[in-house]
Structures are given as structure tokens and as C-alpha cells.
Coordinates of C-alpha atoms (C1' of nucleotides) in Angstrom, one line a residue:
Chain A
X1 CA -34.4 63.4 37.9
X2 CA -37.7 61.7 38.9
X3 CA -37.3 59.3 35.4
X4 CA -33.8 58.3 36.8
X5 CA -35.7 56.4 40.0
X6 CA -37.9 54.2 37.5
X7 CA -35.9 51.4 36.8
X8 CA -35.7 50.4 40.3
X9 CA -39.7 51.1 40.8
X10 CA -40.0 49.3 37.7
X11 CA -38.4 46.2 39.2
X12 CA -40.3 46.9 42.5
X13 CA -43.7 46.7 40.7
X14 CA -42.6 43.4 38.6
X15 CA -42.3 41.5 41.9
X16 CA -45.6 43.6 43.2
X17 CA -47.9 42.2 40.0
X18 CA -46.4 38.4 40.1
X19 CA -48.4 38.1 42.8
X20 CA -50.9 40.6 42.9
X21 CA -53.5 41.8 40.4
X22 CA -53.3 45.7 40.0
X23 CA -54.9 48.1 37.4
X24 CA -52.9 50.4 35.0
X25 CA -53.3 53.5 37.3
X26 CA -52.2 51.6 40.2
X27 CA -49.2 50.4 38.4
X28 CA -48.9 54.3 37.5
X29 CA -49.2 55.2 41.3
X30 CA -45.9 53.1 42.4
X31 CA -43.6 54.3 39.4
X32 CA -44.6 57.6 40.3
X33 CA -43.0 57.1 43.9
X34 CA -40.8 60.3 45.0
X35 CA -37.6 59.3 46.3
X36 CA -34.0 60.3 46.8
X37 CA -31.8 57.8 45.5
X38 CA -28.1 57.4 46.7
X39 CA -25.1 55.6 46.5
X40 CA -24.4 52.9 49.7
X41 CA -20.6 51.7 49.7
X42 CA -20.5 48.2 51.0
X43 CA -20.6 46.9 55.3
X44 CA -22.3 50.0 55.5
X45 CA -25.0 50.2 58.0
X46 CA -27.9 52.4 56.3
X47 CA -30.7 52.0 58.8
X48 CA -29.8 51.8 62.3
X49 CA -31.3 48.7 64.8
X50 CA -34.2 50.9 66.9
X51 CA -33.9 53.6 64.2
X52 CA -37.6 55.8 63.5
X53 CA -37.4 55.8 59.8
X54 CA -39.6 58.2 57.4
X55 CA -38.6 56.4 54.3
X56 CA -39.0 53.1 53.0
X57 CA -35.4 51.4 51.2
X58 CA -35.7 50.3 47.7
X59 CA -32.8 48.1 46.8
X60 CA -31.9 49.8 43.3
X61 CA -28.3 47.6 42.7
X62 CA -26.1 45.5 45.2
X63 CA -27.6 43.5 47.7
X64 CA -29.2 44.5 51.2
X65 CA -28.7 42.5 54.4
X66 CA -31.2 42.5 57.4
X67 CA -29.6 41.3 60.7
X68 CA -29.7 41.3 64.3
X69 CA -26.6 40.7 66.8
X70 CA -26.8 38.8 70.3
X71 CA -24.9 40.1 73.5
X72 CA -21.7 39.6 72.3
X73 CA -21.9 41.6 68.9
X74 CA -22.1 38.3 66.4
X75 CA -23.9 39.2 63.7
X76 CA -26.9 37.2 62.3
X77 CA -28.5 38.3 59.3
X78 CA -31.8 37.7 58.8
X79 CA -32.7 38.5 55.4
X80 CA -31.3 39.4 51.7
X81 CA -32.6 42.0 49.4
X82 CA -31.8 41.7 45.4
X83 CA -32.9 44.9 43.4
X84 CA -36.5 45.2 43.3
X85 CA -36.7 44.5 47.0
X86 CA -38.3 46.9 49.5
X87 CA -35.6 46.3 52.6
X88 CA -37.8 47.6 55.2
X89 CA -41.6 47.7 53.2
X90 CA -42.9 47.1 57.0
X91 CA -41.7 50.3 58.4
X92 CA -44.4 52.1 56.0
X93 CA -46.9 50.5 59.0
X94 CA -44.3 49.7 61.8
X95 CA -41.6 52.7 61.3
X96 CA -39.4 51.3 64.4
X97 CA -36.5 49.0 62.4
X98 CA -36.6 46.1 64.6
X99 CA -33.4 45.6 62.7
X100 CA -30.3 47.2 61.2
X101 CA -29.9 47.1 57.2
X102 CA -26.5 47.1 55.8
X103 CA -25.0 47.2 52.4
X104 CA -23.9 44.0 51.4
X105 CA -21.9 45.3 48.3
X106 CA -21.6 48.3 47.4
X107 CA -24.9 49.2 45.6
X108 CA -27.9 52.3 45.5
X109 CA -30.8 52.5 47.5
X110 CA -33.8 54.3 46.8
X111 CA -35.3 56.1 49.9
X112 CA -38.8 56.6 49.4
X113 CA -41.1 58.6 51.9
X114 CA -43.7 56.9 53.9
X115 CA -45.9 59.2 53.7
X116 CA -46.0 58.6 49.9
X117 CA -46.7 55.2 50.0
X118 CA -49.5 55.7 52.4
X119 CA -51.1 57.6 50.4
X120 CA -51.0 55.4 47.4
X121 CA -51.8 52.8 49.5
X122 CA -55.3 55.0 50.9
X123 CA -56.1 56.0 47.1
X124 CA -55.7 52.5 46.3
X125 CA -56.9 50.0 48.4
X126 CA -55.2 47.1 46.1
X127 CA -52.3 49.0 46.7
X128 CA -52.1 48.3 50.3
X129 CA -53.6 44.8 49.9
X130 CA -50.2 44.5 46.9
X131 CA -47.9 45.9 49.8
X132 CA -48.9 43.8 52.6
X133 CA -48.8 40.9 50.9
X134 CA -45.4 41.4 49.3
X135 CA -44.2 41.9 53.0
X136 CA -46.0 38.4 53.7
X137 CA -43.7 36.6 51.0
X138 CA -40.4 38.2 53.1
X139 CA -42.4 36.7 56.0
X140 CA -42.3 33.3 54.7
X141 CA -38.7 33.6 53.6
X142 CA -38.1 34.3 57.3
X143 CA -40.0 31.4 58.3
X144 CA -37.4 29.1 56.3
X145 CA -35.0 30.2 57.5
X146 CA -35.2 29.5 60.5
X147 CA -36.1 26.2 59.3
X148 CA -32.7 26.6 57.6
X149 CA -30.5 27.5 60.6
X150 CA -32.4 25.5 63.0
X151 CA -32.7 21.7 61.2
X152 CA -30.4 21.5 58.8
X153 CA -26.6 21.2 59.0
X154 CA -24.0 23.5 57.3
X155 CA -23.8 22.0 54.2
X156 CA -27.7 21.9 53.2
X157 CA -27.7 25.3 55.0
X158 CA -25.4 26.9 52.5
X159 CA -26.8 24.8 49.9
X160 CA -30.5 26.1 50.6
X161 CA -29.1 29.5 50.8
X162 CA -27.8 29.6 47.4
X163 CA -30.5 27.9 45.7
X164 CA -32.7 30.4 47.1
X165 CA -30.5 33.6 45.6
X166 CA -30.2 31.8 42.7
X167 CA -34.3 31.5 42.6
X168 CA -34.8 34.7 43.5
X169 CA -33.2 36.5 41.1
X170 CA -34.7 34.6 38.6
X171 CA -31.5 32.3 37.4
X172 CA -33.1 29.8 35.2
X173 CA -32.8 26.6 36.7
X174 CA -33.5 24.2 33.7
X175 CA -30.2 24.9 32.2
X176 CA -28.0 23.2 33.9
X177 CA -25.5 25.5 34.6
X178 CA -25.8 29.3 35.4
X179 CA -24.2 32.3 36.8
X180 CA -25.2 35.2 39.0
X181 CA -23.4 37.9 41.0
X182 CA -23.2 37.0 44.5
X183 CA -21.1 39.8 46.3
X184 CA -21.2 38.2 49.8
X185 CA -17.6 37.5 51.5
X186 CA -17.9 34.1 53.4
X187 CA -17.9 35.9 56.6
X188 CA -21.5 37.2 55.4
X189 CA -22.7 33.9 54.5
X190 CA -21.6 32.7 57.9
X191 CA -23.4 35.3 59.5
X192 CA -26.6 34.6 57.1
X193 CA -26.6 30.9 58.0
X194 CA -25.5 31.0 61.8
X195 CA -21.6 29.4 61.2
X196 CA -18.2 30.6 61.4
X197 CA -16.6 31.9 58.1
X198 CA -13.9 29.3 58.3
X199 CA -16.8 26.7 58.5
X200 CA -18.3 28.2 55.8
X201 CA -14.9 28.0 53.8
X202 CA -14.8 24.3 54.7
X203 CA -18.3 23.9 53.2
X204 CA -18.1 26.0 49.6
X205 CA -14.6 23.5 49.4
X206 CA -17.1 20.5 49.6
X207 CA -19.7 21.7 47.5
X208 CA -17.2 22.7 45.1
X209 CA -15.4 19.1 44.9
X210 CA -19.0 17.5 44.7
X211 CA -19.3 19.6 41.4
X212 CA -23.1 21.7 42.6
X213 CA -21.3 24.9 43.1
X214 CA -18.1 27.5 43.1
X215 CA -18.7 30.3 45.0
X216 CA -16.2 33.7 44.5
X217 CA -14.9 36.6 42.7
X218 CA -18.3 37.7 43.9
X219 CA -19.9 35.2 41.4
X220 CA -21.9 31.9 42.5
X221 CA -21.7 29.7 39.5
X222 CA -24.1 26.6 39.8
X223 CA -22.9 23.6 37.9
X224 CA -25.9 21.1 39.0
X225 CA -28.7 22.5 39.8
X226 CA -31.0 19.3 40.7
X227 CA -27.9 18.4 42.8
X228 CA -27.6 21.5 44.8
X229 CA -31.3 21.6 45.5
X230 CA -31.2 18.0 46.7
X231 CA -28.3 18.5 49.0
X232 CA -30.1 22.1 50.4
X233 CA -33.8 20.0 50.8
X234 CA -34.9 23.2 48.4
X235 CA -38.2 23.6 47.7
X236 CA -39.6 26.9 45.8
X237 CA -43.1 27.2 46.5
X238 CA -42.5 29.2 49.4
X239 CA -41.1 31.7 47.3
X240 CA -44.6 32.2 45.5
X241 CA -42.6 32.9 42.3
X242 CA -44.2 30.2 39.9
X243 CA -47.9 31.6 40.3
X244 CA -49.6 31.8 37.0
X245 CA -51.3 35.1 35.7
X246 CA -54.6 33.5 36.8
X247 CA -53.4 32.7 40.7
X248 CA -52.7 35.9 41.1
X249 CA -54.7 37.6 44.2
X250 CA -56.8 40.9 44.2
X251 CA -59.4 40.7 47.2
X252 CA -60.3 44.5 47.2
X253 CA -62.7 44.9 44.4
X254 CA -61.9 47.4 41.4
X255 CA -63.0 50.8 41.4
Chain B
X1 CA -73.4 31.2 69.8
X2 CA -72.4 34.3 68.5
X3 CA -71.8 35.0 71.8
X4 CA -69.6 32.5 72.7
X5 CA -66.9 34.0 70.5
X6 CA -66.5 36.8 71.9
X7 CA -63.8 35.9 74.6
X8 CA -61.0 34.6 71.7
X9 CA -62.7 37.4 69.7
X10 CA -61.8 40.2 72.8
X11 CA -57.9 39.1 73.3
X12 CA -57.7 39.8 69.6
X13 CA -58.8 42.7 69.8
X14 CA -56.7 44.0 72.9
X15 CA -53.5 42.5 70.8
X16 CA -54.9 44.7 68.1
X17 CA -55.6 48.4 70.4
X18 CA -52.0 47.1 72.4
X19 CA -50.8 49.4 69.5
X20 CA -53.2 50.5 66.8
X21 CA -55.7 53.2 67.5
X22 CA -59.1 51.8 66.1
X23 CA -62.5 53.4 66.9
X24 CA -65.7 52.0 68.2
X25 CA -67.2 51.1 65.5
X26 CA -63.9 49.6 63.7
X27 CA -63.4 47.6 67.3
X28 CA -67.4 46.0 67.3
X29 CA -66.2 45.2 63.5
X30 CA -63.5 43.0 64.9
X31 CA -66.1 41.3 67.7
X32 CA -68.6 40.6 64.9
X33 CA -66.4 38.7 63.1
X34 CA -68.1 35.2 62.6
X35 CA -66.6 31.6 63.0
X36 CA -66.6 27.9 64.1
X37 CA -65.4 27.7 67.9
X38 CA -64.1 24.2 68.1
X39 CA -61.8 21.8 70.0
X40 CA -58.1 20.6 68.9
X41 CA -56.3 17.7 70.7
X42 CA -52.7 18.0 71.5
X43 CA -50.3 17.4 68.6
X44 CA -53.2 17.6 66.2
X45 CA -52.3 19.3 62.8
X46 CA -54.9 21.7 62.0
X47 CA -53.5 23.0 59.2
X48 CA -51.4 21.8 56.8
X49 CA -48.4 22.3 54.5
X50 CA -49.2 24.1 51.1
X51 CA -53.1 23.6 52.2
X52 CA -54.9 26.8 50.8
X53 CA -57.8 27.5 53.6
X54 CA -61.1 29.7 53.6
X55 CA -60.7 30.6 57.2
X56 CA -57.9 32.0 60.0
X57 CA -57.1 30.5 63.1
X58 CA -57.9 32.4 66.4
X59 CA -56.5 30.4 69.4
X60 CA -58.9 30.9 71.7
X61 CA -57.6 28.1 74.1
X62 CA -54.0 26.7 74.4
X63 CA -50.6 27.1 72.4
X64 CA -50.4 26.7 68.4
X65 CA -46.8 26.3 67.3
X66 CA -46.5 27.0 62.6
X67 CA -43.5 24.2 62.3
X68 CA -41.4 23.2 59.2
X69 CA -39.6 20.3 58.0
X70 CA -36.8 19.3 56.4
X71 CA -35.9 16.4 54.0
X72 CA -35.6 14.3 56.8
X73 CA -38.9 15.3 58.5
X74 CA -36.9 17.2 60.9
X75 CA -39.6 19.9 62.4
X76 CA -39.0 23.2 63.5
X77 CA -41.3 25.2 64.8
X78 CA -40.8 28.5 63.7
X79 CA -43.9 30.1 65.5
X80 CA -46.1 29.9 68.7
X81 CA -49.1 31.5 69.4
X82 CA -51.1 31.9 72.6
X83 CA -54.3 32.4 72.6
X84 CA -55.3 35.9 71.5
X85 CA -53.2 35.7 68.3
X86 CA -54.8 34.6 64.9
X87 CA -52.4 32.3 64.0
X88 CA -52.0 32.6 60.3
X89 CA -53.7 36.3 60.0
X90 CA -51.4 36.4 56.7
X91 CA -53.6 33.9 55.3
X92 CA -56.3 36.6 54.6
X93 CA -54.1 37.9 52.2
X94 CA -51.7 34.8 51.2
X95 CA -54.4 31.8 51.5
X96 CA -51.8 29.2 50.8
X97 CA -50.0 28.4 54.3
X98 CA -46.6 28.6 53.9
X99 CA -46.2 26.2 56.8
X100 CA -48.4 23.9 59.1
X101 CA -50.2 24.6 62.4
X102 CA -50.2 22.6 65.1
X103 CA -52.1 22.4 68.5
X104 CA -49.2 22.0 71.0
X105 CA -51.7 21.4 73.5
X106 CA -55.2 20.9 74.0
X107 CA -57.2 23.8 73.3
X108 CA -59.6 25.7 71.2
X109 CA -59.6 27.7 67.9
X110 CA -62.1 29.6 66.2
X111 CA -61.7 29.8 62.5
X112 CA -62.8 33.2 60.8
X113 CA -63.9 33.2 57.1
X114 CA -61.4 34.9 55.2
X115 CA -64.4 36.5 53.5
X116 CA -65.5 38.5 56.9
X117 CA -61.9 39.6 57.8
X118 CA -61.9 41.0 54.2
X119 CA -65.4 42.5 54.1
X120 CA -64.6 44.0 57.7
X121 CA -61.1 44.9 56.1
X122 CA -62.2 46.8 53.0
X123 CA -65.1 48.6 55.0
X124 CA -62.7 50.1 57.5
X125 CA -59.2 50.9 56.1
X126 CA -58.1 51.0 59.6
X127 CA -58.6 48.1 60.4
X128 CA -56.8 46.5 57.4
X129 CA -54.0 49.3 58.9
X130 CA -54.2 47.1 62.2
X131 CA -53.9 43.8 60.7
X132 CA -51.2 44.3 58.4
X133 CA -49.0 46.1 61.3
X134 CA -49.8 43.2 63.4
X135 CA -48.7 40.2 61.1
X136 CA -45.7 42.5 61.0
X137 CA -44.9 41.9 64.8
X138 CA -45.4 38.6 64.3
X139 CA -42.7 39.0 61.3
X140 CA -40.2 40.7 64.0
X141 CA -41.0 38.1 66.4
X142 CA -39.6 35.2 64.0
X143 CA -36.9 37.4 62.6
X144 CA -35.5 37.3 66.4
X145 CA -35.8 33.6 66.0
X146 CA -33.5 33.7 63.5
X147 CA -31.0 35.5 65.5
X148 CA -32.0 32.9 68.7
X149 CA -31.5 30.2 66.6
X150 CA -28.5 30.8 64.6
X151 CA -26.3 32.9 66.8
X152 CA -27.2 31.7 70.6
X153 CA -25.9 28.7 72.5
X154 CA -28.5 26.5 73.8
X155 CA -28.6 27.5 76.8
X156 CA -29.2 31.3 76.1
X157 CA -31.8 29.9 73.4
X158 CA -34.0 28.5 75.9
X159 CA -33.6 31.4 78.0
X160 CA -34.6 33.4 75.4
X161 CA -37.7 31.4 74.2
X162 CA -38.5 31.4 77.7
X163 CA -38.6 35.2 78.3
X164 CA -40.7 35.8 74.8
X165 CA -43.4 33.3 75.9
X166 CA -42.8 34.9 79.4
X167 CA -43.4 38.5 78.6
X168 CA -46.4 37.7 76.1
X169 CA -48.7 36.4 78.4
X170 CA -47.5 39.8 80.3
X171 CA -46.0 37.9 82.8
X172 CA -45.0 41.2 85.5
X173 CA -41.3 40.9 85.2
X174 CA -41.5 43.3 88.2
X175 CA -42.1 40.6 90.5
X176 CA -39.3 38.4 91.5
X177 CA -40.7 34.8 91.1
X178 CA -43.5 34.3 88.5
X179 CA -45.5 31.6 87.3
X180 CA -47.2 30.5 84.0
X181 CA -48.7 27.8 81.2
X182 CA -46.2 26.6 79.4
X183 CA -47.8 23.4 78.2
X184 CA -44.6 22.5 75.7
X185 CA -42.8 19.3 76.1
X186 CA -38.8 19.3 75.9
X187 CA -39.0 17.5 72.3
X188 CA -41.2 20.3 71.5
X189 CA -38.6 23.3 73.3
X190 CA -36.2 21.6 71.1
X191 CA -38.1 21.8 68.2
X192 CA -38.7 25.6 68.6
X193 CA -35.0 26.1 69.1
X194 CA -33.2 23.5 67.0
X195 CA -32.0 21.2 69.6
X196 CA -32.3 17.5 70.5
X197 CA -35.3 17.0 73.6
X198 CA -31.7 15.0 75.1
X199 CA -29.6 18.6 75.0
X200 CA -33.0 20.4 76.7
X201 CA -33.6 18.3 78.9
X202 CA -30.1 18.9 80.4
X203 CA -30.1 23.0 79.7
X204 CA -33.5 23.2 81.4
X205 CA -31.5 21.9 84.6
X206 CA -28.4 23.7 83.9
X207 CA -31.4 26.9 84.1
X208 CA -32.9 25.4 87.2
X209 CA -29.9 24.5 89.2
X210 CA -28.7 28.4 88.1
X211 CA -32.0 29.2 90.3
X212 CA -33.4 30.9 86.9
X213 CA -36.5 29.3 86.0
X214 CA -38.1 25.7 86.3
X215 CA -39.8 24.2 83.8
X216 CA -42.1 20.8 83.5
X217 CA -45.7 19.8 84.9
X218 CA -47.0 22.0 82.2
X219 CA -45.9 25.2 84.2
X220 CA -42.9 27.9 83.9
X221 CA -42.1 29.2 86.8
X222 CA -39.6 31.9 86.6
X223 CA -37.7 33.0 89.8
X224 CA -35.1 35.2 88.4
X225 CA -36.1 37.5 85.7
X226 CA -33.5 39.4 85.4
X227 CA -30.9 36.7 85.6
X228 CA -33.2 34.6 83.0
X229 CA -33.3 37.9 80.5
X230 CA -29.9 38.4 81.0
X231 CA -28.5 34.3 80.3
X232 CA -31.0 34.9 77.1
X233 CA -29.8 37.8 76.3
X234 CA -33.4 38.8 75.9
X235 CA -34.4 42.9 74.6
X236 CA -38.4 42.6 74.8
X237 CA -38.4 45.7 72.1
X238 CA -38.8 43.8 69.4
X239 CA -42.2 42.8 71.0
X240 CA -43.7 46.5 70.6
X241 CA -45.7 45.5 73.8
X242 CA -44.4 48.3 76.2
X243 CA -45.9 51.2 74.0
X244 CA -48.0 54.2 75.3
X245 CA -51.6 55.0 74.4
X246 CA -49.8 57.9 73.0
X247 CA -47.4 56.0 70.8
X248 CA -50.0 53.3 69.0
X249 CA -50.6 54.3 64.6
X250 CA -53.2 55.0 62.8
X251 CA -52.2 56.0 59.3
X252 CA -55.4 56.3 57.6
X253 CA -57.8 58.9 58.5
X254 CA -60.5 58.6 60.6
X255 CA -63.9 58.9 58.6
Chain C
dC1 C1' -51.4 -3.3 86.3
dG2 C1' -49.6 -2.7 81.9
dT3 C1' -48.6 0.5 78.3
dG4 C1' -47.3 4.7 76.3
dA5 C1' -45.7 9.4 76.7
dC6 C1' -42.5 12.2 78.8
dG7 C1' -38.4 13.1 81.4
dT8 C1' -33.5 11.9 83.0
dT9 C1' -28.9 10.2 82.7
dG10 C1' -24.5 8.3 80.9
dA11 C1' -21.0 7.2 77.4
dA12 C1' -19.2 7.9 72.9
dG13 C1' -18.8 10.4 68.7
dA14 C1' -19.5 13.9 65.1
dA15 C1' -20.2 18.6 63.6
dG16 C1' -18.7 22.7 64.0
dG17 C1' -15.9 26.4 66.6
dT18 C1' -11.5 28.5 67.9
dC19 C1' -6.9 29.8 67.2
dA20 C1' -3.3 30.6 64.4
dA21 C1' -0.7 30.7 60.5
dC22 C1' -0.2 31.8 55.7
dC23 C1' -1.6 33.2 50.9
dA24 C1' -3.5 36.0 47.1
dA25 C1' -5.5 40.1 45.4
dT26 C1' -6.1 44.9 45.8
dG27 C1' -5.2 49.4 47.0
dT28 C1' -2.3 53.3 48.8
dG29 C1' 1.3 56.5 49.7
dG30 C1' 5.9 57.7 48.7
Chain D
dC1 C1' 6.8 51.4 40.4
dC2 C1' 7.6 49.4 44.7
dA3 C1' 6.9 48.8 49.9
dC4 C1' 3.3 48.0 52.7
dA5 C1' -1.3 47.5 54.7
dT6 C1' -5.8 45.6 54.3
dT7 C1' -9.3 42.5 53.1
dG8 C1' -10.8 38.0 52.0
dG9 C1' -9.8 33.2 51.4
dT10 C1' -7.4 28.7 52.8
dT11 C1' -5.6 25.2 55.7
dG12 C1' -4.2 22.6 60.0
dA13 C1' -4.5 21.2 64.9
dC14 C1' -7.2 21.1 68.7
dC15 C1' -11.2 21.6 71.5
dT16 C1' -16.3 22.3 72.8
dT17 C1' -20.9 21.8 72.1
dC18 C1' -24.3 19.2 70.9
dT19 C1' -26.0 14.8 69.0
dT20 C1' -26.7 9.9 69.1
dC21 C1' -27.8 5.8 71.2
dA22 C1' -29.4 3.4 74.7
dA23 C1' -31.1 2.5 79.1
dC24 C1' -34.0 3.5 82.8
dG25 C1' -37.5 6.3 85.8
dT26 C1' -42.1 8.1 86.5
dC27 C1' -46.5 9.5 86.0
dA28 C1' -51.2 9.2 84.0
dC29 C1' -54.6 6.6 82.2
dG30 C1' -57.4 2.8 80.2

DNA sequence: CGTGACGTTGAAGAAGGTCAACCAATGTGG
DNA sequence: CCACATTGGTTGACCTTCTTCAACGTCACG
């Protein structure tokens, strides 16, 4: 039972050391996380907006939305979370959801205790430098986007969306074409980049003709990279994914 | 000298204790904290894109506004910061700005060595506690600009930005009329909430001849909250400014 | 007293939203 | 195995919001 949750640790500590320097033992002390892992079927909200949680979300497969709603109930999501993700890492210091998580696809989330990860954190200060600074990286996702939805118009938006996915889950961008799952229906992506789906339609119809992307069957398929990253003004260094074994950061000195 | 920081140094700290419980001694840690006190002129960038700094900004003085660009040098500002709020606290733990700083208006910063916020950090794990919970407010704060941005009409925008400026500098929302700095321009109100200074300026009398709120001079003056929040659609929760004494963390033990 | 930054206004146009119809794929119960 | 419902995608016609462009006003300041 506790091997089964490794995979998904496994993936949570390979995005934790790209960026952060951490010793074998506290490499040991996040795969050795407690956690109940579950099935989440897909539009399913799993953490509730104003919701006290006592576990942190560990996207295990599928993808996890973050998203807030205005008066009238439109949806905006905020963030994505591929596998390896922590959804909601903050609530470990902040345990009132801001926002509501849902299930993009259907997928399995790992619910790991606080309490668990504040004590690894307080064994290991690294740890909690690690933590907080993989919560800063989702902060400067957040940051473009608004960039995204604010000064950019739909077809960059969508554009700079995708490229970004694609990034993230590692899609080698030399070749110069390449797959990856993308389970969102275009009513999601309207809500993730603040247009109507039938906009949004319009759009992937564009992109599509211009030959950068096809979008469906719950696959993105990019046929131009350079293209589709010049038409979404996409640059990755906000992503801090290309940081060389030496760049990466340890402040807290070794035990 | 050392004395003359204590001010910026003392608003910081208050944002801190708003909801983290810290001791005596972890609080005088916080007012030791060394730095450079100096001026910034209005729409002076004092930090820039991808620059990798040795120090944090305290605003002391003024408004600091983190902005991004797109392809066509399009800004948006995706952050403000009154003074009291260390506007890139992340650095400490991410030293490459994700995004420039700007002084929206005239005013002063103090820029803390990364080292000392560090040192002061790894000597008292409550206080790292403290500032990694508060960069997360800040990361709830833009995650509701996201929502502002890509899923409210300009004129609730405005409202909205309104009210969040509003109820940070703890404007009493009790009283009917209120009044306070709000040194922004309109091309800067647009830029913060992805609209043309042209479209603002004619919101920002739409809001006045509503009787909600009158802007310009340098000054907000507010003379129906409720009507404002409500046009904005503005929740203050997200803020985590109304909690009790009783209510404020503190995760790691007190040694 | 001129010059620049900021605010204000009007007219025209573009981007995107709304409404509504229809299609294709999938799943469900009889 | 088929009738039917449901979900997601596609398209067209029309309308609204916001942008663009351009002019002009106004205040502060050198």
C-alpha cells in the first residue's frame, strides 16, 4: 500500500530537485509521505472554494484545475496541475483554499496530511526552503497569466496556454512536431484564458489552418513549435525549468 | 541610521503578526533586519526583468506595481504593493525576478540583503513560517487578478481593484464615504486591469456619476462601499485580513 | 508662457460575446 | 441492437464591449 503512492512522490520530488538542491535523506523524507490516494472522475470539484483542508493534493494522473467564479457563476481557472504537481502545496502554511480545485479529467489524487509535511519540512529545513520555493514557481505561473488574460488577445492567449502545457510536461520542443494528452474540453480552455468556448472554437480553427496546432480527442498535437511560440509571445524562463544542476538553490546550510 | 528603518521595517512586521503568531524575539529579528533606505522617482524601474538581485524591496513610501510585457511591450501590471509589503519577498528564495518592479509613484524603498532575511530565516523557523505564508497571500491576491481580469467587465474590474487597494490600507468600510492615496494614473488603472487609459477614463465616470467612488488628484474617495463592493463583486476573504488573534498560525514550535 | 503629462470626449471599427441551430461521438436502458 | 439522451464540437448571424485614433482641455512646472 505505502509503495503504491511512490510514483506520484517520485514525480513530485523530480520537479522539487530541478530547482532545489536536497540530500539523499531529504529525498527519502518526501517519498516516504503518508497519503490516501483516490480516484477523482472528471468536473469534479475535490476541494471546495473557503474549504479548511488537512491534506495537501498530489496530482498522481489527469489534470487538476484551480479556479475562482465572479457573481454570476463564470468560471475562471486560475491554474493547471500535470502529475507531479502539488494542487494546493500552500495550504500546508495557509489551510483556507482561497480557491476551489476540480478534476479536469478524470485522474487520481494523492491526499497527503499536513501535518506530515510539516514535519518533514521542521526536520529539514531544505525541505521547507524546497517547498516554498516550488510554491513560488506556481506564483510566477500565476503572474503570466494574468499577463496572458490581460494583454494579449485570444489567439496568443491560447497559443501561450499551450506552449506552456506543452513545456511543462516536458514535450521536447526541438522536434518539430510532438504530442501530449490534453484532456481539456474547449469550454475549459475558455474558462482558463477568460473567452467564451465558441471563441475559443473559433481560435483552435485558426491555429489549426495556420498549421502550429490541432487540438482534440483530448490530444494537443503541435506541428510548429517556433511558430506557436511566436504567435503565443512564449517565453520559458519563467517556468525555471532549464536551470542547470549547478543553478540549483540551497540557502539553508547542510546538516 | 539603523534607526531610520524602523518605520518601513514596523508595517512589515504588523503585515506579518496580521496573521502569524511570532514571539519577541522572532519580531526584534524582523526590526533588525539591515538595508539601504532610498528614494525612487515615479515610473522609475527598480527592478528589472530576469535581473537576479542580492536584496528585497520594502516600500517604505508610495505604491510599487510588479508589471509584465508582452511581444508588443504591452504592460500589465500584475502586482501593487503599498508600503508595508516587501515587494518581491519571493526573491529570498527565487533571486531571479520573474517580473519587474516599478515605482508608481514617488516614494521610498529599503532594500534588505537576501543574506539577513535568510540568516534571520534559518535562526528562527517561525519566521521563515511567516514569510512563506505571506508571499502566499500575495499569491491569492494575484490569483483573484486573474479572475478580475479574465472574467469581469470593466467596469466591475475597476471596482474591484478599487476595493482591494481600498480595504489594504484598511480603509473602515464601516463608514459611509472614505478617502485615500491612490496615486495611479488611468493608463496605469488600465494597465493593472487590462484596459485602454481611453476605456478608464470613461468607467471611472460611469463609477462616479453611479455616486460609487471618485477617482483623480492622486486621491480615492469612496462614497458608497457597499454599492462599490457590490458593482466589483468584491469578497475581501481572499485578503486573510479580517482574522482573529485567535485564528493567526504558527506551525513550528516555539523554542 | 510654453511644454509635457494627464485627463476627457467623440466617431469609427474590430474583437469577441450571445444566441441558436446542428453535428458527431458516446453511453444507456429497453 | 436500436432509440434516445448527453456531452462536446462547429458554424452562422447579430450585437456589445472595448479599442483605436484623433482632437482638445487643464494643470503643474521650469
Amino acid at each position: 500500500m505505502a509503495h503504491s503512492n511512490t510514483p506520484g512522490l517520485q514525480r513530485f520530488l523530480d520537479r522539487l530537485t530541478a530547482r532545489s538542491v536536497l540530500s539523499a535523506e531529504e529525498q527519502q523524507a518526501i517519498l516516504d509521505l503518508p497519503g490516501h490516494t483516490g480516484q477523482v472522475e472528471a468536473n469534479r470539484d475535490f476541494v471546495d472554494l473557503n474549504e479548511v483542508t488537512e491534506y495537501a493534493c498530489l496530482v498522481v494522473s489527469g489534470i487538476a484545475a484551480r479556479f475562482g467564479q465572479n457573481a454570476e457563476g463564470g468560471r475562471q481557472i486560475t491554474a493547471l496541475h500535470i502529475p507531479g504537481d502539488m494542487a494546493d502545496l500552500h495550504s500546508v502554511v495557509q489551510p483556507a483554499a482561497g480557491s476551489a480545485l476540480q478534476a479536469v479529467s478524470a485522474g487520481t489524487i494523492m491526499r497527503i496530511p499536513h501535518w506530515s509535511i510539516r514535519a518533514a519540512a521542521a526536520r529539514h529545513p531544505a525541505l521547507a526552503e524546497a517547498l516554498w520555493r516550488d510554491c513560488m514557481v506556481d506564483a510566477a505561473i500565476l503572474s503570466q497569466w494574468v499577463v496572458n488574460v490581460g494583454r494579449r488577445d485570444a489567439k496568443s492567449r491560447i497559443a501561450h496556454l499551450l506552449c506552456e502545457v506543452a513545456w511543462r510536461f516536458r514535450v521536447e520542443p526541438n522536434v518539430a512536431e510532438s504530442f501530449f494528452s490534453f484532456p481539456l474540453t474547449q469550454a475549459q480552455l475558455g474558462d482558463a484564458t477568460g473567452l467564451t468556448c465558441v471563441h475559443v472554437n473559433r481560435v483552435l480553427k485558426s491555429l489549426r489552418q495556420d498549421g502550429l496546432v490541432k487540438v482534440g480527442n483530448r490530444m494537443a498535437h503541435i506541428f510548429d513549435w517556433n511558430g506557436l511560440a511566436q504567435v503565443g509571445d512564449f517565453d520559458p524562463t519563467y517556468l525555471q525549468t532549464q536551470i542547470r544542476p549547478e543553478e540549483r538553490l540551497r540557502i539553508v546550510q547542510r546538516t
